[in-house]
Amino acid sequence: MATTNGGDAAAPQAQPQGPSLNVLAQYVKDFSFENPNAPRSLMQQGQQPQISVQVNVNTTPMSNTDYEVELKLDGKAEVGGNTLFGFELVYGGVFRLQNIPQDNLPPLLMIECPRLLFPFAREIVANAVINGGFPPLLLDPIDFVGLFQQRVASLQAQQTSAEA
């Protein structure tokens, strides 16, 4: 039989939580698909189109722990200077980042968060292209590390030129 010394049992001490990243929501913020030359553009599918895609990532703090991350995909397919289709997608997510050092926030927000959003945005684009009457456009994986490094280098260049 266990006995106590008459005192209250010591309350368990709260353990410090480790770093965490949680997806609170994901959504289509803006989407446009254009098939400006249909149905003529559907007849030109014998040629391989020239496809260009631009990628951009933006972040907006919502609170001390919550951030909105927007992945913007802008693209078009052309054959012989004629546009087959074009799309613009802004796919967003709200992420909660807790117990993460301040220096680690930018890479998480600009690399890991868009990396989590990308497969969903890729599927939206592929389905829109199929529904536009074309074979699916399966976007290649995006090097978010490279994009982040380019952004950091660009900001450093701007600061250097501003100081000069």
mmCIF file with all atom_site columns, C-alpha atoms in Angstrom:
data_model
loop_
_atom_site.group_PDB
_atom_site.id
_atom_site.type_symbol
_atom_site.label_atom_id
_atom_site.label_alt_id
_atom_site.label_comp_id
_atom_site.label_asym_id
_atom_site.label_entity_id
_atom_site.label_seq_id
_atom_site.pdbx_PDB_ins_code
_atom_site.Cartn_x
_atom_site.Cartn_y
_atom_site.Cartn_z
_atom_site.occupancy
_atom_site.B_iso_or_equiv
_atom_site.pdbx_formal_charge
_atom_site.auth_seq_id
_atom_site.auth_comp_id
_atom_site.auth_asym_id
_atom_site.auth_atom_id
_atom_site.pdbx_PDB_model_num
ATOM 1   C CA . MET A 1 1   ? 0.000   0.000  0.000   1.00 0.00 ? 1   MET A CA 1
ATOM 2   C CA . ALA A 1 2   ? 1.423   3.359  -1.028  1.00 0.00 ? 2   ALA A CA 1
ATOM 3   C CA . THR A 1 3   ? 1.379   6.271  1.311   1.00 0.00 ? 3   THR A CA 1
ATOM 4   C CA . THR A 1 4   ? 2.090   9.934  0.870   1.00 0.00 ? 4   THR A CA 1
ATOM 5   C CA . ASN A 1 5   ? 3.766   12.291 3.235   1.00 0.00 ? 5   ASN A CA 1
ATOM 6   C CA . GLY A 1 6   ? 0.564   14.207 3.694   1.00 0.00 ? 6   GLY A CA 1
ATOM 7   C CA . GLY A 1 7   ? 1.466   16.737 1.005   1.00 0.00 ? 7   GLY A CA 1
ATOM 8   C CA . ASP A 1 8   ? -0.106  17.170 -2.379  1.00 0.00 ? 8   ASP A CA 1
ATOM 9   C CA . ALA A 1 9   ? 1.459   15.203 -5.166  1.00 0.00 ? 9   ALA A CA 1
ATOM 10  C CA . ALA A 1 10  ? 3.764   17.403 -7.186  1.00 0.00 ? 10  ALA A CA 1
ATOM 11  C CA . ALA A 1 11  ? 2.072   18.647 -10.341 1.00 0.00 ? 11  ALA A CA 1
ATOM 12  C CA . PRO A 1 12  ? 3.784   17.361 -13.439 1.00 0.00 ? 12  PRO A CA 1
ATOM 13  C CA . GLN A 1 13  ? 5.970   20.022 -14.964 1.00 0.00 ? 13  GLN A CA 1
ATOM 14  C CA . ALA A 1 14  ? 5.027   21.173 -18.431 1.00 0.00 ? 14  ALA A CA 1
ATOM 15  C CA . GLN A 1 15  ? 7.474   19.797 -20.923 1.00 0.00 ? 15  GLN A CA 1
ATOM 16  C CA . PRO A 1 16  ? 8.690   22.318 -23.472 1.00 0.00 ? 16  PRO A CA 1
ATOM 17  C CA . GLN A 1 17  ? 7.238   21.512 -26.863 1.00 0.00 ? 17  GLN A CA 1
ATOM 18  C CA . GLY A 1 18  ? 9.546   20.988 -29.788 1.00 0.00 ? 18  GLY A CA 1
ATOM 19  C CA . PRO A 1 19  ? 9.288   22.907 -33.040 1.00 0.00 ? 19  PRO A CA 1
ATOM 20  C CA . SER A 1 20  ? 6.126   22.290 -35.033 1.00 0.00 ? 20  SER A CA 1
ATOM 21  C CA . LEU A 1 21  ? 4.701   23.231 -38.416 1.00 0.00 ? 21  LEU A CA 1
ATOM 22  C CA . ASN A 1 22  ? 0.976   22.655 -38.960 1.00 0.00 ? 22  ASN A CA 1
ATOM 23  C CA . VAL A 1 23  ? -1.203  23.274 -42.000 1.00 0.00 ? 23  VAL A CA 1
ATOM 24  C CA . LEU A 1 24  ? -4.365  25.006 -40.788 1.00 0.00 ? 24  LEU A CA 1
ATOM 25  C CA . ALA A 1 25  ? -5.980  25.556 -44.197 1.00 0.00 ? 25  ALA A CA 1
ATOM 26  C CA . GLN A 1 26  ? -5.314  25.406 -47.925 1.00 0.00 ? 26  GLN A CA 1
ATOM 27  C CA . TYR A 1 27  ? -7.379  27.049 -50.653 1.00 0.00 ? 27  TYR A CA 1
ATOM 28  C CA . VAL A 1 28  ? -7.563  28.425 -54.153 1.00 0.00 ? 28  VAL A CA 1
ATOM 29  C CA . LYS A 1 29  ? -7.245  32.168 -53.733 1.00 0.00 ? 29  LYS A CA 1
ATOM 30  C CA . ASP A 1 30  ? -7.366  33.078 -57.427 1.00 0.00 ? 30  ASP A CA 1
ATOM 31  C CA . PHE A 1 31  ? -7.564  30.957 -60.547 1.00 0.00 ? 31  PHE A CA 1
ATOM 32  C CA . SER A 1 32  ? -7.863  31.729 -64.232 1.00 0.00 ? 32  SER A CA 1
ATOM 33  C CA . PHE A 1 33  ? -7.675  29.424 -67.241 1.00 0.00 ? 33  PHE A CA 1
ATOM 34  C CA . GLU A 1 34  ? -7.859  30.838 -70.754 1.00 0.00 ? 34  GLU A CA 1
ATOM 35  C CA . ASN A 1 35  ? -8.290  28.946 -73.996 1.00 0.00 ? 35  ASN A CA 1
ATOM 36  C CA . PRO A 1 36  ? -8.447  32.022 -76.262 1.00 0.00 ? 36  PRO A CA 1
ATOM 37  C CA . ASN A 1 37  ? -8.288  30.317 -79.661 1.00 0.00 ? 37  ASN A CA 1
ATOM 38  C CA . ALA A 1 38  ? -10.612 27.367 -79.043 1.00 0.00 ? 38  ALA A CA 1
ATOM 39  C CA . PRO A 1 39  ? -11.693 25.385 -80.945 1.00 0.00 ? 39  PRO A CA 1
ATOM 40  C CA . ARG A 1 40  ? -8.897  26.118 -83.484 1.00 0.00 ? 40  ARG A CA 1
ATOM 41  C CA . SER A 1 41  ? -6.225  25.623 -80.796 1.00 0.00 ? 41  SER A CA 1
ATOM 42  C CA . LEU A 1 42  ? -7.502  22.105 -80.158 1.00 0.00 ? 42  LEU A CA 1
ATOM 43  C CA . MET A 1 43  ? -6.738  21.164 -83.775 1.00 0.00 ? 43  MET A CA 1
ATOM 44  C CA . GLN A 1 44  ? -3.058  22.184 -83.454 1.00 0.00 ? 44  GLN A CA 1
ATOM 45  C CA . GLN A 1 45  ? -2.141  19.449 -80.993 1.00 0.00 ? 45  GLN A CA 1
ATOM 46  C CA . GLY A 1 46  ? 0.105   17.649 -83.515 1.00 0.00 ? 46  GLY A CA 1
ATOM 47  C CA . GLN A 1 47  ? 2.962   20.023 -82.642 1.00 0.00 ? 47  GLN A CA 1
ATOM 48  C CA . GLN A 1 48  ? 4.762   20.135 -79.323 1.00 0.00 ? 48  GLN A CA 1
ATOM 49  C CA . PRO A 1 49  ? 3.844   23.411 -77.592 1.00 0.00 ? 49  PRO A CA 1
ATOM 50  C CA . GLN A 1 50  ? 6.345   25.761 -76.008 1.00 0.00 ? 50  GLN A CA 1
ATOM 51  C CA . ILE A 1 51  ? 5.386   25.871 -72.324 1.00 0.00 ? 51  ILE A CA 1
ATOM 52  C CA . SER A 1 52  ? 6.550   28.532 -69.904 1.00 0.00 ? 52  SER A CA 1
ATOM 53  C CA . VAL A 1 53  ? 5.764   28.676 -66.189 1.00 0.00 ? 53  VAL A CA 1
ATOM 54  C CA . GLN A 1 54  ? 6.655   31.379 -63.683 1.00 0.00 ? 54  GLN A CA 1
ATOM 55  C CA . VAL A 1 55  ? 6.653   30.615 -59.960 1.00 0.00 ? 55  VAL A CA 1
ATOM 56  C CA . ASN A 1 56  ? 6.457   33.055 -57.079 1.00 0.00 ? 56  ASN A CA 1
ATOM 57  C CA . VAL A 1 57  ? 6.022   32.640 -53.324 1.00 0.00 ? 57  VAL A CA 1
ATOM 58  C CA . ASN A 1 58  ? 4.700   35.310 -50.967 1.00 0.00 ? 58  ASN A CA 1
ATOM 59  C CA . THR A 1 59  ? 4.217   35.165 -47.216 1.00 0.00 ? 59  THR A CA 1
ATOM 60  C CA . THR A 1 60  ? 2.093   37.299 -44.915 1.00 0.00 ? 60  THR A CA 1
ATOM 61  C CA . PRO A 1 61  ? 2.183   37.087 -41.111 1.00 0.00 ? 61  PRO A CA 1
ATOM 62  C CA . MET A 1 62  ? -1.269  36.737 -39.570 1.00 0.00 ? 62  MET A CA 1
ATOM 63  C CA . SER A 1 63  ? -0.209  36.457 -35.914 1.00 0.00 ? 63  SER A CA 1
ATOM 64  C CA . ASN A 1 64  ? 2.909   35.550 -33.923 1.00 0.00 ? 64  ASN A CA 1
ATOM 65  C CA . THR A 1 65  ? 2.602   31.919 -35.024 1.00 0.00 ? 65  THR A CA 1
ATOM 66  C CA . ASP A 1 66  ? 0.320   31.894 -38.091 1.00 0.00 ? 66  ASP A CA 1
ATOM 67  C CA . TYR A 1 67  ? 1.372   32.790 -41.629 1.00 0.00 ? 67  TYR A CA 1
ATOM 68  C CA . GLU A 1 68  ? -0.357  32.836 -44.977 1.00 0.00 ? 68  GLU A CA 1
ATOM 69  C CA . VAL A 1 69  ? 1.805   31.431 -47.777 1.00 0.00 ? 69  VAL A CA 1
ATOM 70  C CA . GLU A 1 70  ? 0.789   31.998 -51.393 1.00 0.00 ? 70  GLU A CA 1
ATOM 71  C CA . LEU A 1 71  ? 2.167   29.909 -54.233 1.00 0.00 ? 71  LEU A CA 1
ATOM 72  C CA . LYS A 1 72  ? 1.602   31.669 -57.551 1.00 0.00 ? 72  LYS A CA 1
ATOM 73  C CA . LEU A 1 73  ? 1.898   29.712 -60.794 1.00 0.00 ? 73  LEU A CA 1
ATOM 74  C CA . ASP A 1 74  ? 1.634   31.650 -64.056 1.00 0.00 ? 74  ASP A CA 1
ATOM 75  C CA . GLY A 1 75  ? 1.931   29.739 -67.302 1.00 0.00 ? 75  GLY A CA 1
ATOM 76  C CA . LYS A 1 76  ? 1.080   29.440 -70.953 1.00 0.00 ? 76  LYS A CA 1
ATOM 77  C CA . ALA A 1 77  ? 1.495   27.096 -73.880 1.00 0.00 ? 77  ALA A CA 1
ATOM 78  C CA . GLU A 1 78  ? 2.204   28.416 -77.376 1.00 0.00 ? 78  GLU A CA 1
ATOM 79  C CA . VAL A 1 79  ? 2.680   26.930 -80.832 1.00 0.00 ? 79  VAL A CA 1
ATOM 80  C CA . GLY A 1 80  ? 4.131   29.152 -83.541 1.00 0.00 ? 80  GLY A CA 1
ATOM 81  C CA . GLY A 1 81  ? 3.444   32.306 -81.549 1.00 0.00 ? 81  GLY A CA 1
ATOM 82  C CA . ASN A 1 82  ? -0.228  31.394 -81.033 1.00 0.00 ? 82  ASN A CA 1
ATOM 83  C CA . THR A 1 83  ? -1.433  30.865 -77.491 1.00 0.00 ? 83  THR A CA 1
ATOM 84  C CA . LEU A 1 84  ? -3.004  27.476 -76.904 1.00 0.00 ? 84  LEU A CA 1
ATOM 85  C CA . PHE A 1 85  ? -3.859  28.115 -73.266 1.00 0.00 ? 85  PHE A CA 1
ATOM 86  C CA . GLY A 1 86  ? -2.814  30.169 -70.294 1.00 0.00 ? 86  GLY A CA 1
ATOM 87  C CA . PHE A 1 87  ? -3.356  29.881 -66.570 1.00 0.00 ? 87  PHE A CA 1
ATOM 88  C CA . GLU A 1 88  ? -2.779  31.805 -63.393 1.00 0.00 ? 88  GLU A CA 1
ATOM 89  C CA . LEU A 1 89  ? -3.191  30.135 -60.028 1.00 0.00 ? 89  LEU A CA 1
ATOM 90  C CA . VAL A 1 90  ? -2.688  31.574 -56.572 1.00 0.00 ? 90  VAL A CA 1
ATOM 91  C CA . TYR A 1 91  ? -2.908  28.673 -54.152 1.00 0.00 ? 91  TYR A CA 1
ATOM 92  C CA . GLY A 1 92  ? -2.700  29.599 -50.495 1.00 0.00 ? 92  GLY A CA 1
ATOM 93  C CA . GLY A 1 93  ? -2.239  27.986 -47.166 1.00 0.00 ? 93  GLY A CA 1
ATOM 94  C CA . VAL A 1 94  ? -2.282  29.062 -43.544 1.00 0.00 ? 94  VAL A CA 1
ATOM 95  C CA . PHE A 1 95  ? 0.522   27.547 -41.508 1.00 0.00 ? 95  PHE A CA 1
ATOM 96  C CA . ARG A 1 96  ? 1.170   27.579 -37.774 1.00 0.00 ? 96  ARG A CA 1
ATOM 97  C CA . LEU A 1 97  ? 4.868   27.605 -36.873 1.00 0.00 ? 97  LEU A CA 1
ATOM 98  C CA . GLN A 1 98  ? 5.576   27.216 -33.164 1.00 0.00 ? 98  GLN A CA 1
ATOM 99  C CA . ASN A 1 99  ? 8.778   27.077 -31.134 1.00 0.00 ? 99  ASN A CA 1
ATOM 100 C CA . ILE A 1 100 ? 10.926  27.808 -34.173 1.00 0.00 ? 100 ILE A CA 1
ATOM 101 C CA . PRO A 1 101 ? 13.909  30.175 -33.917 1.00 0.00 ? 101 PRO A CA 1
ATOM 102 C CA . GLN A 1 102 ? 13.344  33.447 -35.771 1.00 0.00 ? 102 GLN A CA 1
ATOM 103 C CA . ASP A 1 103 ? 16.293  32.771 -38.122 1.00 0.00 ? 103 ASP A CA 1
ATOM 104 C CA . ASN A 1 104 ? 14.663  29.535 -39.292 1.00 0.00 ? 104 ASN A CA 1
ATOM 105 C CA . LEU A 1 105 ? 11.293  31.097 -40.186 1.00 0.00 ? 105 LEU A CA 1
ATOM 106 C CA . PRO A 1 106 ? 12.146  32.464 -43.667 1.00 0.00 ? 106 PRO A CA 1
ATOM 107 C CA . PRO A 1 107 ? 13.435  29.144 -45.063 1.00 0.00 ? 107 PRO A CA 1
ATOM 108 C CA . LEU A 1 108 ? 10.467  27.257 -43.607 1.00 0.00 ? 108 LEU A CA 1
ATOM 109 C CA . LEU A 1 109 ? 7.972   29.746 -45.016 1.00 0.00 ? 109 LEU A CA 1
ATOM 110 C CA . MET A 1 110 ? 9.646   30.068 -48.423 1.00 0.00 ? 110 MET A CA 1
ATOM 111 C CA . ILE A 1 111 ? 10.752  26.437 -48.952 1.00 0.00 ? 111 ILE A CA 1
ATOM 112 C CA . GLU A 1 112 ? 8.853   23.910 -46.847 1.00 0.00 ? 112 GLU A CA 1
ATOM 113 C CA . CYS A 1 113 ? 5.409   25.543 -46.883 1.00 0.00 ? 113 CYS A CA 1
ATOM 114 C CA . PRO A 1 114 ? 5.246   25.967 -50.692 1.00 0.00 ? 114 PRO A CA 1
ATOM 115 C CA . ARG A 1 115 ? 6.672   22.446 -51.054 1.00 0.00 ? 115 ARG A CA 1
ATOM 116 C CA . LEU A 1 116 ? 3.612   21.203 -49.119 1.00 0.00 ? 116 LEU A CA 1
ATOM 117 C CA . LEU A 1 117 ? 1.233   23.275 -51.282 1.00 0.00 ? 117 LEU A CA 1
ATOM 118 C CA . PHE A 1 118 ? 2.741   22.413 -54.668 1.00 0.00 ? 118 PHE A CA 1
ATOM 119 C CA . PRO A 1 119 ? 1.217   18.946 -55.270 1.00 0.00 ? 119 PRO A CA 1
ATOM 120 C CA . PHE A 1 120 ? -2.285  20.358 -54.805 1.00 0.00 ? 120 PHE A CA 1
ATOM 121 C CA . ALA A 1 121 ? -1.599  23.337 -57.093 1.00 0.00 ? 121 ALA A CA 1
ATOM 122 C CA . ARG A 1 122 ? -0.083  20.989 -59.685 1.00 0.00 ? 122 ARG A CA 1
ATOM 123 C CA . GLU A 1 123 ? -3.252  18.886 -59.696 1.00 0.00 ? 123 GLU A CA 1
ATOM 124 C CA . ILE A 1 124 ? -5.480  21.947 -60.140 1.00 0.00 ? 124 ILE A CA 1
ATOM 125 C CA . VAL A 1 125 ? -3.461  23.065 -63.183 1.00 0.00 ? 125 VAL A CA 1
ATOM 126 C CA . ALA A 1 126 ? -3.421  19.549 -64.689 1.00 0.00 ? 126 ALA A CA 1
ATOM 127 C CA . ASN A 1 127 ? -7.208  19.197 -64.319 1.00 0.00 ? 127 ASN A CA 1
ATOM 128 C CA . ALA A 1 128 ? -7.865  22.650 -65.804 1.00 0.00 ? 128 ALA A CA 1
ATOM 129 C CA . VAL A 1 129 ? -5.677  21.867 -68.822 1.00 0.00 ? 129 VAL A CA 1
ATOM 130 C CA . ILE A 1 130 ? -7.482  18.536 -69.333 1.00 0.00 ? 130 ILE A CA 1
ATOM 131 C CA . ASN A 1 131 ? -10.870 20.265 -69.001 1.00 0.00 ? 131 ASN A CA 1
ATOM 132 C CA . GLY A 1 132 ? -9.657  22.811 -71.572 1.00 0.00 ? 132 GLY A CA 1
ATOM 133 C CA . GLY A 1 133 ? -9.350  19.965 -74.091 1.00 0.00 ? 133 GLY A CA 1
ATOM 134 C CA . PHE A 1 134 ? -5.592  19.390 -73.913 1.00 0.00 ? 134 PHE A CA 1
ATOM 135 C CA . PRO A 1 135 ? -3.404  16.570 -72.609 1.00 0.00 ? 135 PRO A CA 1
ATOM 136 C CA . PRO A 1 136 ? -2.583  17.070 -68.917 1.00 0.00 ? 136 PRO A CA 1
ATOM 137 C CA . LEU A 1 137 ? 0.229   19.447 -68.058 1.00 0.00 ? 137 LEU A CA 1
ATOM 138 C CA . LEU A 1 138 ? 2.206   17.789 -65.286 1.00 0.00 ? 138 LEU A CA 1
ATOM 139 C CA . LEU A 1 139 ? 4.439   20.470 -63.868 1.00 0.00 ? 139 LEU A CA 1
ATOM 140 C CA . ASP A 1 140 ? 7.937   19.351 -62.919 1.00 0.00 ? 140 ASP A CA 1
ATOM 141 C CA . PRO A 1 141 ? 8.909   19.593 -59.262 1.00 0.00 ? 141 PRO A CA 1
ATOM 142 C CA . ILE A 1 142 ? 10.036  23.079 -58.297 1.00 0.00 ? 142 ILE A CA 1
ATOM 143 C CA . ASP A 1 143 ? 13.367  23.833 -56.649 1.00 0.00 ? 143 ASP A CA 1
ATOM 144 C CA . PHE A 1 144 ? 12.088  25.998 -53.802 1.00 0.00 ? 144 PHE A CA 1
ATOM 145 C CA . VAL A 1 145 ? 15.572  26.019 -52.232 1.00 0.00 ? 145 VAL A CA 1
ATOM 146 C CA . GLY A 1 146 ? 16.964  27.607 -55.412 1.00 0.00 ? 146 GLY A CA 1
ATOM 147 C CA . LEU A 1 147 ? 14.121  30.142 -55.518 1.00 0.00 ? 147 LEU A CA 1
ATOM 148 C CA . PHE A 1 148 ? 14.776  31.062 -51.890 1.00 0.00 ? 148 PHE A CA 1
ATOM 149 C CA . GLN A 1 149 ? 18.513  31.451 -52.532 1.00 0.00 ? 149 GLN A CA 1
ATOM 150 C CA . GLN A 1 150 ? 17.800  33.688 -55.537 1.00 0.00 ? 150 GLN A CA 1
ATOM 151 C CA . ARG A 1 151 ? 15.480  35.845 -53.439 1.00 0.00 ? 151 ARG A CA 1
ATOM 152 C CA . VAL A 1 152 ? 18.065  36.175 -50.641 1.00 0.00 ? 152 VAL A CA 1
ATOM 153 C CA . ALA A 1 153 ? 20.797  37.084 -53.158 1.00 0.00 ? 153 ALA A CA 1
ATOM 154 C CA . SER A 1 154 ? 18.515  39.649 -54.792 1.00 0.00 ? 154 SER A CA 1
ATOM 155 C CA . LEU A 1 155 ? 17.668  41.254 -51.432 1.00 0.00 ? 155 LEU A CA 1
ATOM 156 C CA . GLN A 1 156 ? 21.357  41.365 -50.471 1.00 0.00 ? 156 GLN A CA 1
ATOM 157 C CA . ALA A 1 157 ? 22.214  43.003 -53.821 1.00 0.00 ? 157 ALA A CA 1
ATOM 158 C CA . GLN A 1 158 ? 19.482  45.606 -53.272 1.00 0.00 ? 158 GLN A CA 1
ATOM 159 C CA . GLN A 1 159 ? 20.798  46.379 -49.778 1.00 0.00 ? 159 GLN A CA 1
ATOM 160 C CA . THR A 1 160 ? 24.361  46.688 -51.061 1.00 0.00 ? 160 THR A CA 1
ATOM 161 C CA . SER A 1 161 ? 23.339  49.079 -53.849 1.00 0.00 ? 161 SER A CA 1
ATOM 162 C CA . ALA A 1 162 ? 21.196  51.102 -51.426 1.00 0.00 ? 162 ALA A CA 1
ATOM 163 C CA . GLU A 1 163 ? 24.136  51.507 -49.066 1.00 0.00 ? 163 GLU A CA 1
ATOM 164 C CA . ALA A 1 164 ? 26.463  52.633 -51.864 1.00 0.00 ? 164 ALA A CA 1
#
